[in-house]
């Protein structure tokens, strides 16, 4: 079950213990797979931005979608086992990030439009 620790605002599950040794354990393997899937998804996204051949684009899009699904499944396994945690964020921090990004967009926009 998902547990939230109020003192550091981390959202995580109880950690499944794995034997620590010089050899890779389950956590190490899954973490390595997750990093690989993230890397592959980024590569496919770049390719999709640059493909002009429709059939090839559709094939790479399908592969990219499958890769993202695998990435999500691996994330879920890591989160379920307490090997991946998230930080709870309050509304003030979200508004601060939004305002910072909106200001950046307004300064960088070639059209100098208001962002609402």
mmCIF file with all atom_site columns, N, CA and C in Angstrom, residues 38-90:
data_model
loop_
_atom_site.group_PDB
_atom_site.id
_atom_site.type_symbol
_atom_site.label_atom_id
_atom_site.label_alt_id
_atom_site.label_comp_id
_atom_site.label_asym_id
_atom_site.label_entity_id
_atom_site.label_seq_id
_atom_site.pdbx_PDB_ins_code
_atom_site.Cartn_x
_atom_site.Cartn_y
_atom_site.Cartn_z
_atom_site.occupancy
_atom_site.B_iso_or_equiv
_atom_site.pdbx_formal_charge
_atom_site.auth_seq_id
_atom_site.auth_comp_id
_atom_site.auth_asym_id
_atom_site.auth_atom_id
_atom_site.pdbx_PDB_model_num
ATOM 1   N N  . UNK A 1 38 ? 13.928 4.475  -20.760 1.00 0.00 ? 38 UNK A N  1
ATOM 2   C CA . UNK A 1 38 ? 13.861 5.941  -20.845 1.00 0.00 ? 38 UNK A CA 1
ATOM 3   C C  . UNK A 1 38 ? 14.741 6.447  -21.984 1.00 0.00 ? 38 UNK A C  1
ATOM 4   N N  . UNK A 1 39 ? 15.943 5.913  -22.074 1.00 0.00 ? 39 UNK A N  1
ATOM 5   C CA . UNK A 1 39 ? 16.880 6.306  -23.125 1.00 0.00 ? 39 UNK A CA 1
ATOM 6   C C  . UNK A 1 39 ? 16.310 5.977  -24.504 1.00 0.00 ? 39 UNK A C  1
ATOM 7   N N  . UNK A 1 40 ? 15.750 4.782  -24.643 1.00 0.00 ? 40 UNK A N  1
ATOM 8   C CA . UNK A 1 40 ? 15.193 4.372  -25.933 1.00 0.00 ? 40 UNK A CA 1
ATOM 9   C C  . UNK A 1 40 ? 14.002 5.247  -26.324 1.00 0.00 ? 40 UNK A C  1
ATOM 10  N N  . UNK A 1 41 ? 13.142 5.567  -25.366 1.00 0.00 ? 41 UNK A N  1
ATOM 11  C CA . UNK A 1 41 ? 11.988 6.419  -25.643 1.00 0.00 ? 41 UNK A CA 1
ATOM 12  C C  . UNK A 1 41 ? 12.438 7.786  -26.146 1.00 0.00 ? 41 UNK A C  1
ATOM 13  N N  . UNK A 1 42 ? 13.468 8.343  -25.541 1.00 0.00 ? 42 UNK A N  1
ATOM 14  C CA . UNK A 1 42 ? 13.989 9.637  -25.996 1.00 0.00 ? 42 UNK A CA 1
ATOM 15  C C  . UNK A 1 42 ? 14.517 9.539  -27.427 1.00 0.00 ? 42 UNK A C  1
ATOM 16  N N  . UNK A 1 43 ? 15.215 8.456  -27.720 1.00 0.00 ? 43 UNK A N  1
ATOM 17  C CA . UNK A 1 43 ? 15.735 8.260  -29.072 1.00 0.00 ? 43 UNK A CA 1
ATOM 18  C C  . UNK A 1 43 ? 14.631 8.117  -30.101 1.00 0.00 ? 43 UNK A C  1
ATOM 19  N N  . UNK A 1 44 ? 13.613 7.334  -29.773 1.00 0.00 ? 44 UNK A N  1
ATOM 20  C CA . UNK A 1 44 ? 12.478 7.185  -30.687 1.00 0.00 ? 44 UNK A CA 1
ATOM 21  C C  . UNK A 1 44 ? 11.761 8.513  -30.888 1.00 0.00 ? 44 UNK A C  1
ATOM 22  N N  . UNK A 1 45 ? 11.627 9.301  -29.840 1.00 0.00 ? 45 UNK A N  1
ATOM 23  C CA . UNK A 1 45 ? 10.966 10.607 -29.959 1.00 0.00 ? 45 UNK A CA 1
ATOM 24  C C  . UNK A 1 45 ? 11.734 11.520 -30.906 1.00 0.00 ? 45 UNK A C  1
ATOM 25  N N  . UNK A 1 46 ? 13.043 11.505 -30.803 1.00 0.00 ? 46 UNK A N  1
ATOM 26  C CA . UNK A 1 46 ? 13.862 12.301 -31.720 1.00 0.00 ? 46 UNK A CA 1
ATOM 27  C C  . UNK A 1 46 ? 13.675 11.819 -33.151 1.00 0.00 ? 46 UNK A C  1
ATOM 28  N N  . UNK A 1 47 ? 13.686 10.517 -33.345 1.00 0.00 ? 47 UNK A N  1
ATOM 29  C CA . UNK A 1 47 ? 13.494 9.966  -34.691 1.00 0.00 ? 47 UNK A CA 1
ATOM 30  C C  . UNK A 1 47 ? 12.131 10.356 -35.248 1.00 0.00 ? 47 UNK A C  1
ATOM 31  N N  . UNK A 1 48 ? 11.093 10.287 -34.425 1.00 0.00 ? 48 UNK A N  1
ATOM 32  C CA . UNK A 1 48 ? 9.744  10.640 -34.886 1.00 0.00 ? 48 UNK A CA 1
ATOM 33  C C  . UNK A 1 48 ? 9.663  12.096 -35.332 1.00 0.00 ? 48 UNK A C  1
ATOM 34  N N  . UNK A 1 49 ? 10.420 12.965 -34.689 1.00 0.00 ? 49 UNK A N  1
ATOM 35  C CA . UNK A 1 49 ? 10.428 14.373 -35.086 1.00 0.00 ? 49 UNK A CA 1
ATOM 36  C C  . UNK A 1 49 ? 11.096 14.593 -36.432 1.00 0.00 ? 49 UNK A C  1
ATOM 37  N N  . UNK A 1 50 ? 11.889 13.641 -36.877 1.00 0.00 ? 50 UNK A N  1
ATOM 38  C CA . UNK A 1 50 ? 12.690 13.843 -38.082 1.00 0.00 ? 50 UNK A CA 1
ATOM 39  C C  . UNK A 1 50 ? 12.335 12.907 -39.230 1.00 0.00 ? 50 UNK A C  1
ATOM 40  N N  . UNK A 1 51 ? 11.330 12.058 -39.053 1.00 0.00 ? 51 UNK A N  1
ATOM 41  C CA . UNK A 1 51 ? 10.963 11.116 -40.110 1.00 0.00 ? 51 UNK A CA 1
ATOM 42  C C  . UNK A 1 51 ? 9.987  11.742 -41.099 1.00 0.00 ? 51 UNK A C  1
ATOM 43  N N  . UNK A 1 52 ? 10.239 11.501 -42.385 1.00 0.00 ? 52 UNK A N  1
ATOM 44  C CA . UNK A 1 52 ? 9.318  11.990 -43.405 1.00 0.00 ? 52 UNK A CA 1
ATOM 45  C C  . UNK A 1 52 ? 8.548  10.844 -44.064 1.00 0.00 ? 52 UNK A C  1
ATOM 46  N N  . UNK A 1 53 ? 9.045  9.625  -43.957 1.00 0.00 ? 53 UNK A N  1
ATOM 47  C CA . UNK A 1 53 ? 8.400  8.461  -44.568 1.00 0.00 ? 53 UNK A CA 1
ATOM 48  C C  . UNK A 1 53 ? 7.250  7.997  -43.672 1.00 0.00 ? 53 UNK A C  1
ATOM 49  N N  . UNK A 1 54 ? 6.033  8.023  -44.189 1.00 0.00 ? 54 UNK A N  1
ATOM 50  C CA . UNK A 1 54 ? 4.835  7.771  -43.387 1.00 0.00 ? 54 UNK A CA 1
ATOM 51  C C  . UNK A 1 54 ? 4.821  6.383  -42.760 1.00 0.00 ? 54 UNK A C  1
ATOM 52  N N  . UNK A 1 55 ? 5.109  5.354  -43.531 1.00 0.00 ? 55 UNK A N  1
ATOM 53  C CA . UNK A 1 55 ? 5.052  3.985  -43.004 1.00 0.00 ? 55 UNK A CA 1
ATOM 54  C C  . UNK A 1 55 ? 6.123  3.782  -41.935 1.00 0.00 ? 55 UNK A C  1
ATOM 55  N N  . UNK A 1 56 ? 7.315  4.290  -42.185 1.00 0.00 ? 56 UNK A N  1
ATOM 56  C CA . UNK A 1 56 ? 8.385  4.180  -41.194 1.00 0.00 ? 56 UNK A CA 1
ATOM 57  C C  . UNK A 1 56 ? 8.008  4.947  -39.922 1.00 0.00 ? 56 UNK A C  1
ATOM 58  N N  . UNK A 1 57 ? 7.416  6.123  -40.087 1.00 0.00 ? 57 UNK A N  1
ATOM 59  C CA . UNK A 1 57 ? 6.959  6.907  -38.939 1.00 0.00 ? 57 UNK A CA 1
ATOM 60  C C  . UNK A 1 57 ? 5.963  6.100  -38.110 1.00 0.00 ? 57 UNK A C  1
ATOM 61  N N  . UNK A 1 58 ? 4.992  5.484  -38.767 1.00 0.00 ? 58 UNK A N  1
ATOM 62  C CA . UNK A 1 58 ? 3.972  4.707  -38.051 1.00 0.00 ? 58 UNK A CA 1
ATOM 63  C C  . UNK A 1 58 ? 4.582  3.517  -37.326 1.00 0.00 ? 58 UNK A C  1
ATOM 64  N N  . UNK A 1 59 ? 5.553  2.850  -37.959 1.00 0.00 ? 59 UNK A N  1
ATOM 65  C CA . UNK A 1 59 ? 6.218  1.711  -37.315 1.00 0.00 ? 59 UNK A CA 1
ATOM 66  C C  . UNK A 1 59 ? 7.013  2.154  -36.086 1.00 0.00 ? 59 UNK A C  1
ATOM 67  N N  . UNK A 1 60 ? 7.764  3.233  -36.217 1.00 0.00 ? 60 UNK A N  1
ATOM 68  C CA . UNK A 1 60 ? 8.549  3.734  -35.089 1.00 0.00 ? 60 UNK A CA 1
ATOM 69  C C  . UNK A 1 60 ? 7.622  4.242  -33.990 1.00 0.00 ? 60 UNK A C  1
ATOM 70  N N  . UNK A 1 61 ? 6.496  4.850  -34.368 1.00 0.00 ? 61 UNK A N  1
ATOM 71  C CA . UNK A 1 61 ? 5.525  5.322  -33.373 1.00 0.00 ? 61 UNK A CA 1
ATOM 72  C C  . UNK A 1 61 ? 4.990  4.149  -32.555 1.00 0.00 ? 61 UNK A C  1
ATOM 73  N N  . UNK A 1 62 ? 4.696  3.039  -33.233 1.00 0.00 ? 62 UNK A N  1
ATOM 74  C CA . UNK A 1 62 ? 4.198  1.847  -32.545 1.00 0.00 ? 62 UNK A CA 1
ATOM 75  C C  . UNK A 1 62 ? 5.262  1.300  -31.578 1.00 0.00 ? 62 UNK A C  1
ATOM 76  N N  . UNK A 1 63 ? 6.499  1.241  -32.033 1.00 0.00 ? 63 UNK A N  1
ATOM 77  C CA . UNK A 1 63 ? 7.592  0.758  -31.186 1.00 0.00 ? 63 UNK A CA 1
ATOM 78  C C  . UNK A 1 63 ? 7.794  1.699  -29.994 1.00 0.00 ? 63 UNK A C  1
ATOM 79  N N  . UNK A 1 64 ? 7.717  2.998  -30.251 1.00 0.00 ? 64 UNK A N  1
ATOM 80  C CA . UNK A 1 64 ? 7.868  3.988  -29.176 1.00 0.00 ? 64 UNK A CA 1
ATOM 81  C C  . UNK A 1 64 ? 6.770  3.818  -28.130 1.00 0.00 ? 64 UNK A C  1
ATOM 82  N N  . UNK A 1 65 ? 5.537  3.605  -28.582 1.00 0.00 ? 65 UNK A N  1
ATOM 83  C CA . UNK A 1 65 ? 4.419  3.397  -27.652 1.00 0.00 ? 65 UNK A CA 1
ATOM 84  C C  . UNK A 1 65 ? 4.649  2.159  -26.785 1.00 0.00 ? 65 UNK A C  1
ATOM 85  N N  . UNK A 1 66 ? 5.120  1.071  -27.407 1.00 0.00 ? 66 UNK A N  1
ATOM 86  C CA . UNK A 1 66 ? 5.400  -0.156 -26.658 1.00 0.00 ? 66 UNK A CA 1
ATOM 87  C C  . UNK A 1 66 ? 6.517  0.078  -25.636 1.00 0.00 ? 66 UNK A C  1
ATOM 88  N N  . UNK A 1 67 ? 7.523  0.833  -26.043 1.00 0.00 ? 67 UNK A N  1
ATOM 89  C CA . UNK A 1 67 ? 8.639  1.139  -25.149 1.00 0.00 ? 67 UNK A CA 1
ATOM 90  C C  . UNK A 1 67 ? 8.166  1.960  -23.956 1.00 0.00 ? 67 UNK A C  1
ATOM 91  N N  . UNK A 1 68 ? 7.281  2.932  -24.207 1.00 0.00 ? 68 UNK A N  1
ATOM 92  C CA . UNK A 1 68 ? 6.746  3.735  -23.104 1.00 0.00 ? 68 UNK A CA 1
ATOM 93  C C  . UNK A 1 68 ? 5.904  2.889  -22.157 1.00 0.00 ? 68 UNK A C  1
ATOM 94  N N  . UNK A 1 69 ? 5.165  1.924  -22.696 1.00 0.00 ? 69 UNK A N  1
ATOM 95  C CA . UNK A 1 69 ? 4.376  1.027  -21.841 1.00 0.00 ? 69 UNK A CA 1
ATOM 96  C C  . UNK A 1 69 ? 5.301  0.184  -20.964 1.00 0.00 ? 69 UNK A C  1
ATOM 97  N N  . UNK A 1 70 ? 6.381  -0.321 -21.547 1.00 0.00 ? 70 UNK A N  1
ATOM 98  C CA . UNK A 1 70 ? 7.362  -1.088 -20.761 1.00 0.00 ? 70 UNK A CA 1
ATOM 99  C C  . UNK A 1 70 ? 7.979  -0.211 -19.675 1.00 0.00 ? 70 UNK A C  1
ATOM 100 N N  . UNK A 1 71 ? 8.298  1.017  -20.039 1.00 0.00 ? 71 UNK A N  1
ATOM 101 C CA . UNK A 1 71 ? 8.867  1.957  -19.073 1.00 0.00 ? 71 UNK A CA 1
ATOM 102 C C  . UNK A 1 71 ? 7.911  2.160  -17.908 1.00 0.00 ? 71 UNK A C  1
ATOM 103 N N  . UNK A 1 72 ? 6.636  2.328  -18.197 1.00 0.00 ? 72 UNK A N  1
ATOM 104 C CA . UNK A 1 72 ? 5.637  2.542  -17.145 1.00 0.00 ? 72 UNK A CA 1
ATOM 105 C C  . UNK A 1 72 ? 5.505  1.308  -16.255 1.00 0.00 ? 72 UNK A C  1
ATOM 106 N N  . UNK A 1 73 ? 5.517  0.121  -16.867 1.00 0.00 ? 73 UNK A N  1
ATOM 107 C CA . UNK A 1 73 ? 5.416  -1.112 -16.088 1.00 0.00 ? 73 UNK A CA 1
ATOM 108 C C  . UNK A 1 73 ? 6.618  -1.267 -15.155 1.00 0.00 ? 73 UNK A C  1
ATOM 109 N N  . UNK A 1 74 ? 7.803  -0.944 -15.647 1.00 0.00 ? 74 UNK A N  1
ATOM 110 C CA . UNK A 1 74 ? 9.001  -1.028 -14.812 1.00 0.00 ? 74 UNK A CA 1
ATOM 111 C C  . UNK A 1 74 ? 8.945  -0.012 -13.679 1.00 0.00 ? 74 UNK A C  1
ATOM 112 N N  . UNK A 1 75 ? 8.474  1.203  -13.974 1.00 0.00 ? 75 UNK A N  1
ATOM 113 C CA . UNK A 1 75 ? 8.298  2.202  -12.923 1.00 0.00 ? 75 UNK A CA 1
ATOM 114 C C  . UNK A 1 75 ? 7.343  1.677  -11.859 1.00 0.00 ? 75 UNK A C  1
ATOM 115 N N  . UNK A 1 76 ? 6.218  1.095  -12.285 1.00 0.00 ? 76 UNK A N  1
ATOM 116 C CA . UNK A 1 76 ? 5.233  0.572  -11.334 1.00 0.00 ? 76 UNK A CA 1
ATOM 117 C C  . UNK A 1 76 ? 5.834  -0.510 -10.442 1.00 0.00 ? 76 UNK A C  1
ATOM 118 N N  . UNK A 1 77 ? 6.657  -1.386 -11.009 1.00 0.00 ? 77 UNK A N  1
ATOM 119 C CA . UNK A 1 77 ? 7.314  -2.437 -10.220 1.00 0.00 ? 77 UNK A CA 1
ATOM 120 C C  . UNK A 1 77 ? 8.249  -1.805 -9.188  1.00 0.00 ? 77 UNK A C  1
ATOM 121 N N  . UNK A 1 78 ? 9.026  -0.826 -9.630  1.00 0.00 ? 78 UNK A N  1
ATOM 122 C CA . UNK A 1 78 ? 9.959  -0.178 -8.698  1.00 0.00 ? 78 UNK A CA 1
ATOM 123 C C  . UNK A 1 78 ? 9.206  0.571  -7.605  1.00 0.00 ? 78 UNK A C  1
ATOM 124 N N  . UNK A 1 79 ? 8.130  1.262  -7.963  1.00 0.00 ? 79 UNK A N  1
ATOM 125 C CA . UNK A 1 79 ? 7.356  2.005  -6.963  1.00 0.00 ? 79 UNK A CA 1
ATOM 126 C C  . UNK A 1 79 ? 6.685  1.047  -5.986  1.00 0.00 ? 79 UNK A C  1
ATOM 127 N N  . UNK A 1 80 ? 6.116  -0.031 -6.507  1.00 0.00 ? 80 UNK A N  1
ATOM 128 C CA . UNK A 1 80 ? 5.438  -1.026 -5.663  1.00 0.00 ? 80 UNK A CA 1
ATOM 129 C C  . UNK A 1 80 ? 6.395  -1.614 -4.633  1.00 0.00 ? 80 UNK A C  1
ATOM 130 N N  . UNK A 1 81 ? 7.651  -1.810 -5.030  1.00 0.00 ? 81 UNK A N  1
ATOM 131 C CA . UNK A 1 81 ? 8.647  -2.405 -4.137  1.00 0.00 ? 81 UNK A CA 1
ATOM 132 C C  . UNK A 1 81 ? 9.380  -1.382 -3.280  1.00 0.00 ? 81 UNK A C  1
ATOM 133 N N  . UNK A 1 82 ? 8.977  -0.115 -3.369  1.00 0.00 ? 82 UNK A N  1
ATOM 134 C CA . UNK A 1 82 ? 9.602  0.914  -2.546  1.00 0.00 ? 82 UNK A CA 1
ATOM 135 C C  . UNK A 1 82 ? 10.972 1.343  -3.033  1.00 0.00 ? 82 UNK A C  1
ATOM 136 N N  . UNK A 1 83 ? 11.287 1.063  -4.282  1.00 0.00 ? 83 UNK A N  1
ATOM 137 C CA . UNK A 1 83 ? 12.589 1.409  -4.838  1.00 0.00 ? 83 UNK A CA 1
ATOM 138 C C  . UNK A 1 83 ? 12.554 2.716  -5.617  1.00 0.00 ? 83 UNK A C  1
ATOM 139 N N  . UNK A 1 84 ? 11.395 3.312  -5.700  1.00 0.00 ? 84 UNK A N  1
ATOM 140 C CA . UNK A 1 84 ? 11.217 4.584  -6.414  1.00 0.00 ? 84 UNK A CA 1
ATOM 141 C C  . UNK A 1 84 ? 10.239 5.399  -5.587  1.00 0.00 ? 84 UNK A C  1
ATOM 142 N N  . UNK A 1 85 ? 10.623 6.593  -5.207  1.00 0.00 ? 85 UNK A N  1
ATOM 143 C CA . UNK A 1 85 ? 9.731  7.424  -4.396  1.00 0.00 ? 85 UNK A CA 1
ATOM 144 C C  . UNK A 1 85 ? 9.469  8.742  -5.115  1.00 0.00 ? 85 UNK A C  1
ATOM 145 N N  . UNK A 1 86 ? 8.398  9.385  -4.711  1.00 0.00 ? 86 UNK A N  1
ATOM 146 C CA . UNK A 1 86 ? 7.999  10.668 -5.278  1.00 0.00 ? 86 UNK A CA 1
ATOM 147 C C  . UNK A 1 86 ? 7.943  11.696 -4.162  1.00 0.00 ? 86 UNK A C  1
ATOM 148 N N  . UNK A 1 87 ? 8.024  12.951 -4.524  1.00 0.00 ? 87 UNK A N  1
ATOM 149 C CA . UNK A 1 87 ? 7.916  14.024 -3.537  1.00 0.00 ? 87 UNK A CA 1
ATOM 150 C C  . UNK A 1 87 ? 6.567  14.707 -3.702  1.00 0.00 ? 87 UNK A C  1
ATOM 151 N N  . UNK A 1 88 ? 5.839  14.800 -2.601  1.00 0.00 ? 88 UNK A N  1
ATOM 152 C CA . UNK A 1 88 ? 4.571  15.529 -2.624  1.00 0.00 ? 88 UNK A CA 1
ATOM 153 C C  . UNK A 1 88 ? 4.876  17.010 -2.821  1.00 0.00 ? 88 UNK A C  1
ATOM 154 N N  . UNK A 1 89 ? 4.031  17.670 -3.561  1.00 0.00 ? 89 UNK A N  1
ATOM 155 C CA . UNK A 1 89 ? 4.267  19.072 -3.872  1.00 0.00 ? 89 UNK A CA 1
ATOM 156 C C  . UNK A 1 89 ? 3.034  19.883 -3.495  1.00 0.00 ? 89 UNK A C  1
ATOM 157 N N  . UNK A 1 90 ? 3.248  20.966 -2.782  1.00 0.00 ? 90 UNK A N  1
ATOM 158 C CA . UNK A 1 90 ? 2.112  21.800 -2.395  1.00 0.00 ? 90 UNK A CA 1
ATOM 159 C C  . UNK A 1 90 ? 1.760  22.784 -3.515  1.00 0.00 ? 90 UNK A C  1
#
